[in-house]
Every structure is written in structure tokens, then in C-alpha cells.
Amino acid sequence: MDPASPTPHHRHLSSLEGTIYFSPGPALETGKRARAKQQFYGIIDHFQGSDKSRNSQYNRTLLVRLTYKYTRSEESQEIFLRAFFQAMSLSIDGEDDVDLEDTEEDLRLALSCFADYLLDNFFLPLRASFHKTPQPSPQIHSAVRQAQGGGVQDFVGTPDQVASLQGDCLLHNRYQYVISRRFDAEEANKHLMMHGDKAKDENGNLLVAGPRFSRLEVAHILPHSLTKTGNNSQLHPSKKAVLDILNMFNNRVIHLIKGTDINRLRNVITLTQSLHSWFGNFDIYFKPVLDQEHTYRIQSFLHPMVTPDLPVVHKLHFTKSRTIKPPSQCLLTLHHAISHILHLSTAAGYITKILNGMEWKDTRTDESTKLGRIVALKFGGWSEAVHT
């Protein structure tokens, strides 16, 4: 049995949930940090080499490896290593080599549990929280909700804030879809009704000579519901766990999305309706182009026939007054990292099956594990994402 195979380890995993901390500790000396890194890869390589996970839920060993790889700074990597060694019941600054023979089965189980901890407490709920950003008609929808006393608060921020966000986002992208440069269909209709064949886009190009129009939507880079509080105005512990691990990747992130800041322009981008869903599922990502400010290579994990406009290199704009800035490179880079971890470890497909409530053809252990994860999502404040 390898660390990527399903194992009935819920009791051990439960104990991990109460003891793993993704927070900074005293900085390791250079030599000890290098040794901890060497020990980490020694353990990972040992089990990755015997990985037989083709029929498994997802590749646990690779998920752990990739999570470490995509942590952004030396401090972030050290935080991850502390959590890893704690989960493995090993000393991070120990001088002795890890005994991979006498303790192999214990390490195998601990590694599997640690991967499941990351899946259950970060990747699964983060992916589950990616409902499409609400698309209110800026004036009318906001007025109706105010007349109803505010309506149902299904996202962070007031209707006015989200409507304003939508308008500002379209403005800073010049009413264009950031991938194919198609102009927003609603704005095009306004221009054409007013100016006819002489109507131009925000760059001065004739609309009749441009590409087809598309209905554009505002998409959050990190999900807008991630910082949504409960009835007691407090974040659920499950969301706090996601934010703790998110902050491990880059300790600047929390300051960018704290509270209603998650609805600022640095965390949104304009996409078509279909690509909005794929972006939220981490199927499409933006990879920064080196030495070119606000320029990205936009790619996907989808079949090329589904996304004929990709890959493409695109520079995101400022408004002419430079009062509205492009989306945050920090947040787009983090989205890119999560996309790769999910897809390369095959966790993306496994999570999709959970969220879609699909029937399993595996063992009863798989079925009970899946059911347990669905129940955990519902009690953790992510119930709207689970289709059962």
C-alpha cells in the first residue's frame, strides 16, 4: 500500500486537525534549513518512487511536493516544513537521518494523512467556495435589494459595492475581455445605438471592424465568499484554516483580501461567462511574463478545442487616468500555483467528483470518505457548493 492509496485513517487525521499549525516559528539557521529541505525531499522521493496511484483518489505524495514547491518565499517554505515535520512526528532540526526502513509504514501513513489534511482543510474548501461572482445590474438590482431592506447577504460587501466593482472592473479593462479583446456586448449596444457604424471602443477602434462581442462578467481571483462571516459576524474555523494555509503560500495575501478588501479591484478581472466558471475551477490560469510588468501568458488545463483563444500573452491595463490599477500579480500568481498543484496531483478531478455528488465505483472506504468530506464541507460553511 502506498501513500497515494485510500486508507482508513480518519482517527489519525482528526488528531492532525487539532495540532498542525501553519504559522511562523523561530527562523532556522541556514544549515538546519538546508538539512530540513534535504530530509523533506528524501521522504518524498522515497514514497514517490513507489507510487502506484493510478487507481487512487489523487496523488498524495505529489500534492505535498507541489505545495512546497509553490510556496513563494524562504519564510513560507520554512512554515510549510515545520508543519510537515510536525505531521510526520519528526524534529525539524534533528541531526540524525530519518530511518526510512524501520519507520516506513508510520511515515507512509503520516504522509498520506498530511496530504489529506491539505486537501480537506485547503484545496477542497477553497475550490468549493468558488461560486461565480454575483453580477448585479448596477443600478436597478441594487435599488431593488435596498428596497427589500438589503436582501439576502450572499457575498461580502453591499450591492452598491459589488455593482461599483463591476463597473470599475469593466472600465479598467476598457470594456474588453482580457483574453480575446472582445468588447462587452452591453456597452457595444449602447455605443452602436448612439453612434451607429461610427461607434468606437475605448481605444478608438470602430466597433463594426472589431471582433465579435461577448457578455462580460467580473470574476474574483480568490473567491469572494472566502471571508464571508456567519450570523455572529465571525469567520467559521474552516475558513480560518483555509486563510492560514493560504497565508503560508505568501504572507502578503491576507492583507490583500482581508474583510471587504476581497472585493477590491486588485482581486477581480473581466471574463466571459464560460471562462468565469473555468477560472473559478482553476482550469485557466495567468502566468506572469518575466520582466514585463502586468503581462501574463494565459493558459489552461482544458482541451485546446474548448479554448481556441489560448494560450495568449496579454498585458493588463491601467485606466487612462491611472486611478484604477490592474489586478494584483501576487493574487494571480497564487491562483496559478493552486491551479498547478490541483491538476498535476490529479486532485482537481477528485474534488470535482465530490462537489458534483457523482456515484463512485470504488470501495466502500472511498464512498464513506467522500461522504465524510461532503458532510465536513456542509458543516464548515461551504454547503452551497455541494450538489447532492
XYZ file of C-alpha atoms in Angstrom:
388
model
C 0.000 0.000 0.000
C 1.436 3.395 -0.994
C 0.769 6.884 0.417
C -1.429 7.766 -2.513
C -3.865 4.909 -1.927
C -7.101 5.285 0.079
C -6.582 4.375 3.725
C -8.987 4.303 6.683
C -7.072 6.823 8.778
C -9.794 9.212 9.930
C -8.849 8.924 13.598
C -5.236 9.867 12.891
C -6.317 12.639 10.523
C -8.629 14.048 13.176
C -5.701 14.328 15.550
C -3.727 16.187 12.892
C -6.503 18.748 12.540
C -6.017 19.820 16.122
C -2.225 20.067 16.123
C -0.867 21.255 12.761
C -0.002 24.944 12.693
C 0.855 26.872 9.543
C 2.411 29.816 11.338
C 5.948 31.248 11.604
C 8.342 29.972 14.251
C 11.905 30.914 15.171
C 13.959 31.168 11.989
C 16.140 28.158 11.283
C 19.856 28.573 10.796
C 20.966 28.255 7.174
C 22.491 24.814 7.685
C 19.463 23.443 9.541
C 17.094 24.819 6.907
C 19.098 23.132 4.147
C 19.108 19.853 6.099
C 15.346 20.031 6.709
C 14.794 20.569 2.989
C 17.044 17.599 2.189
C 15.154 15.402 4.667
C 11.820 16.517 3.207
C 12.810 15.571 -0.341
C 14.351 12.330 0.901
C 10.987 11.270 2.355
C 9.001 12.499 -0.657
C 11.325 10.823 -3.181
C 11.225 7.557 -1.251
C 7.443 7.265 -1.489
C 7.025 8.944 -4.878
C 9.311 6.340 -6.399
C 6.981 3.541 -5.297
C 3.801 5.441 -6.103
C 1.143 3.202 -7.656
C -1.697 5.711 -7.516
C -3.324 5.209 -10.920
C -6.471 3.852 -9.286
C -6.247 6.175 -6.292
C -8.349 9.236 -5.460
C -5.419 11.572 -6.178
C -1.623 11.579 -5.939
C -0.997 12.469 -2.314
C 2.793 12.466 -2.451
C 2.845 14.781 -5.464
C 0.331 17.137 -3.862
C 2.640 17.561 -0.861
C 5.708 18.030 -3.080
C 3.998 20.635 -5.261
C 2.575 22.551 -2.314
C 6.107 23.008 -1.005
C 7.405 23.896 -4.463
C 4.883 26.694 -4.941
C 5.392 28.394 -1.581
C 6.753 31.782 -2.565
C 9.435 32.758 -0.072
C 12.061 31.284 2.226
C 9.854 32.119 5.215
C 6.844 30.422 3.584
C 8.872 27.302 2.832
C 10.045 27.150 6.419
C 6.458 27.419 7.677
C 5.488 24.524 5.414
C 8.453 22.414 6.529
C 7.572 22.975 10.200
C 4.019 21.777 9.547
C 5.285 18.795 7.533
C 7.778 17.629 10.162
C 5.174 18.087 12.885
C 2.724 15.907 10.939
C 5.420 13.286 10.422
C 6.295 13.361 14.180
C 9.888 14.271 13.330
C 12.170 17.022 14.628
C 12.793 19.724 12.023
C 16.238 20.495 13.415
C 17.276 16.913 14.224
C 20.806 15.838 13.358
C 20.086 12.175 12.604
C 18.912 10.879 9.242
C 15.351 9.632 9.026
C 15.130 5.841 9.221
C 13.072 5.033 6.118
C 13.137 1.276 6.721
C 12.116 0.715 10.333
C 9.586 3.590 10.296
C 8.411 3.236 6.693
C 4.794 2.303 7.417
C 4.383 5.015 10.061
C 5.837 7.605 7.699
C 3.685 6.334 4.846
C 0.532 6.784 6.893
C 1.620 10.184 8.239
C 2.404 11.435 4.736
C -0.976 10.259 3.474
C -2.711 11.963 6.415
C -0.811 15.202 5.830
C -1.853 15.249 2.160
C -5.464 14.625 3.153
C -5.210 17.400 5.720
C -4.162 19.832 2.981
C -6.942 18.580 0.717
C -9.696 18.687 3.353
C -8.663 21.945 5.009
C -7.500 23.949 1.999
C -7.830 22.701 -1.567
C -11.323 21.188 -1.267
C -12.996 24.098 0.590
C -11.154 26.696 -1.496
C -12.351 25.066 -4.698
C -15.835 24.641 -3.201
C -16.056 28.344 -2.317
C -15.628 29.455 -5.924
C -19.244 30.283 -6.742
C -19.441 32.704 -9.639
C -19.202 36.340 -8.601
C -22.690 37.905 -8.404
C -23.413 40.014 -11.496
C -25.923 42.652 -10.388
C -27.366 45.098 -12.872
C -25.537 48.034 -11.327
C -28.427 50.434 -10.632
C -31.713 48.509 -10.764
C -30.645 45.384 -8.878
C -29.027 47.475 -6.163
C -32.180 49.597 -5.750
C -34.406 46.517 -5.512
C -32.224 44.970 -2.820
C -32.172 48.205 -0.828
C -35.963 48.385 -1.043
C -36.077 44.880 0.453
C -34.020 46.008 3.394
C -30.757 44.738 1.970
C -31.951 41.321 0.786
C -30.002 38.138 1.374
C -26.333 38.859 2.006
C -24.826 36.141 -0.163
C -21.489 37.838 -0.638
C -19.153 40.148 1.216
C -19.994 43.794 0.635
C -23.179 45.662 -0.175
C -24.940 45.506 -3.566
C -23.696 49.036 -4.218
C -20.100 47.908 -3.616
C -20.358 44.951 -5.980
C -22.159 46.995 -8.647
C -19.453 49.642 -8.396
C -16.803 46.914 -8.553
C -18.350 45.565 -11.748
C -18.382 48.985 -13.407
C -14.831 49.855 -12.356
C -13.519 46.468 -13.481
C -15.031 46.867 -16.944
C -13.646 50.396 -17.072
C -10.090 49.417 -16.225
C -10.209 46.645 -18.850
C -11.675 49.163 -21.346
C -14.843 47.063 -21.625
C -12.800 44.291 -23.230
C -12.498 40.584 -22.478
C -8.909 40.246 -21.259
C -8.133 37.185 -23.397
C -9.544 37.813 -26.888
C -10.120 41.605 -26.623
C -13.790 41.173 -27.450
C -15.810 44.216 -26.445
C -18.567 43.986 -23.831
C -21.883 43.308 -25.600
C -23.952 45.648 -23.407
C -21.535 48.541 -23.791
C -21.275 47.865 -27.541
C -25.050 48.067 -27.866
C -25.073 51.463 -26.131
C -22.359 52.806 -28.437
C -23.963 51.417 -31.597
C -27.440 52.690 -30.722
C -25.993 56.141 -30.142
C -23.404 56.402 -32.927
C -24.314 53.710 -35.446
C -21.499 52.472 -37.695
C -19.241 55.215 -36.372
C -19.297 53.808 -32.848
C -15.838 53.175 -31.399
C -14.413 51.213 -28.496
C -12.383 52.750 -25.658
C -9.217 52.500 -27.747
C -10.711 54.440 -30.672
C -11.297 51.412 -32.921
C -14.506 51.113 -34.932
C -16.768 48.520 -33.347
C -18.058 47.270 -36.696
C -14.484 46.392 -37.697
C -13.607 44.585 -34.483
C -14.117 41.012 -33.242
C -17.489 39.696 -32.100
C -18.945 40.977 -28.849
C -19.337 38.956 -25.639
C -21.268 39.349 -22.423
C -18.568 40.029 -19.868
C -18.580 39.231 -16.167
C -16.485 40.211 -13.197
C -14.545 37.233 -11.821
C -12.831 37.193 -8.434
C -9.270 35.849 -8.430
C -9.707 34.466 -4.919
C -13.337 33.633 -4.086
C -15.492 36.462 -2.775
C -17.139 34.172 -0.205
C -13.812 33.232 1.394
C -14.052 35.986 4.013
C -17.825 35.853 4.432
C -18.716 35.720 8.125
C -21.543 33.836 9.805
C -24.556 35.198 11.656
C -22.315 36.017 14.629
C -20.019 38.137 12.402
C -17.228 35.617 12.966
C -15.384 33.516 10.415
C -16.049 29.786 10.661
C -12.964 27.825 11.854
C -12.935 26.042 8.492
C -12.462 29.376 6.707
C -9.799 30.420 9.185
C -7.923 27.195 8.357
C -8.084 27.985 4.639
C -6.783 31.505 5.249
C -3.937 30.196 7.439
C -2.714 27.850 4.713
C -3.321 30.498 2.054
C -1.091 32.856 4.004
C 1.609 30.173 4.076
C 1.958 30.432 0.298
C 2.561 34.173 0.543
C 2.290 36.135 3.782
C 1.181 39.249 1.874
C -2.055 37.627 0.727
C -4.205 38.052 3.836
C -3.600 41.792 3.866
C -4.864 41.999 0.267
C -8.187 40.215 0.854
C -8.989 40.945 4.497
C -12.709 41.574 5.079
C -14.307 43.688 2.359
C -10.881 44.174 0.732
C -11.588 40.928 -1.088
C -13.940 42.996 -3.277
C -11.290 45.486 -4.364
C -10.199 45.738 -7.990
C -6.880 44.025 -7.311
C -8.845 40.779 -6.798
C -11.082 40.868 -9.889
C -10.816 40.512 -13.650
C -13.217 40.538 -16.625
C -14.003 37.221 -18.322
C -16.759 35.720 -20.447
C -19.416 33.614 -18.710
C -17.889 30.246 -19.628
C -14.334 31.222 -18.776
C -15.527 32.720 -15.494
C -16.521 29.211 -14.362
C -13.310 27.624 -15.642
C -11.190 30.290 -13.966
C -13.031 29.653 -10.688
C -12.379 25.925 -11.067
C -8.640 26.635 -11.504
C -8.776 25.262 -15.057
C -7.479 28.557 -16.515
C -4.557 30.496 -15.074
C -2.416 33.611 -15.636
C 1.358 33.118 -15.563
C 3.426 36.329 -15.176
C 5.833 37.035 -18.033
C 9.301 37.790 -16.680
C 10.487 41.404 -16.906
C 7.170 42.597 -18.407
C 5.032 44.452 -15.887
C 1.357 43.387 -15.685
C 1.878 40.989 -18.611
C 0.714 37.360 -18.455
C 0.682 34.211 -20.509
C -2.875 32.929 -20.149
C -3.158 29.151 -20.412
C -5.483 26.336 -19.430
C -5.646 22.671 -18.470
C -8.663 22.238 -20.754
C -8.677 20.619 -24.180
C -7.367 23.052 -26.857
C -10.620 22.703 -28.816
C -12.526 24.130 -25.848
C -10.318 27.213 -25.506
C -9.171 28.131 -29.044
C -8.087 31.620 -27.905
C -5.454 30.124 -25.580
C -2.599 30.299 -24.918
C -2.167 34.039 -25.372
C 0.103 36.724 -23.926
C -1.758 39.771 -22.691
C -0.920 42.991 -20.843
C -3.493 44.179 -18.326
C -4.270 47.891 -18.454
C -4.398 50.892 -16.194
C -7.189 53.382 -16.846
C -6.013 56.442 -18.772
C -6.026 58.460 -15.548
C -4.094 55.616 -13.831
C -6.521 55.869 -10.899
C -7.616 52.228 -11.371
C -4.779 49.692 -11.350
C -4.628 46.211 -12.920
C -5.280 43.083 -10.814
C -2.676 42.072 -8.242
C 0.182 39.987 -9.622
C 0.520 38.426 -6.161
C -3.065 37.084 -6.310
C -2.832 35.928 -9.936
C 0.451 34.138 -9.157
C -1.186 32.388 -6.211
C -4.135 31.333 -8.393
C -1.626 29.982 -10.933
C 0.153 27.958 -8.213
C -3.067 26.417 -6.874
C -4.144 25.516 -10.428
C -0.935 23.572 -10.995
C -0.994 21.776 -7.652
C -4.594 20.645 -8.197
C -4.183 19.442 -11.771
C -0.697 17.921 -11.616
C -1.598 15.929 -8.494
C -4.949 14.911 -10.105
C -6.746 16.347 -7.058
C -8.766 18.632 -9.359
C -10.716 15.741 -10.870
C -11.246 14.089 -7.495
C -12.595 17.323 -5.980
C -14.913 17.848 -8.955
C -16.419 14.402 -8.368
C -17.020 15.236 -4.718
C -18.655 18.577 -5.487
C -20.830 17.111 -8.238
C -22.034 14.336 -5.947
C -21.088 11.699 -8.509
C -21.507 7.987 -7.872
C -18.351 6.059 -7.022
C -17.370 2.693 -8.398
C -14.591 2.173 -5.887
C -14.554 0.526 -2.489
C -16.853 1.268 0.423
C -13.963 3.076 2.079
C -13.883 5.520 -0.870
C -17.628 6.057 -0.592
C -17.516 6.747 3.147
C -14.503 9.039 2.694
C -16.347 11.002 0.021
C -19.461 11.244 2.192
C -17.388 12.406 5.149
C -15.855 15.159 3.065
C -19.267 16.332 1.852
C -20.560 16.451 5.442
C -17.449 18.367 6.537
C -17.999 20.912 3.767
C -21.609 21.461 4.775
C -20.802 21.954 8.456
C -17.808 24.117 7.540
C -19.892 26.757 5.800
C -19.359 25.566 2.214
C -22.721 23.800 1.758
C -23.830 25.805 -1.296
C -21.003 24.257 -3.292
C -22.041 20.634 -2.758
C -24.552 19.169 -5.224
C -26.072 16.086 -3.622
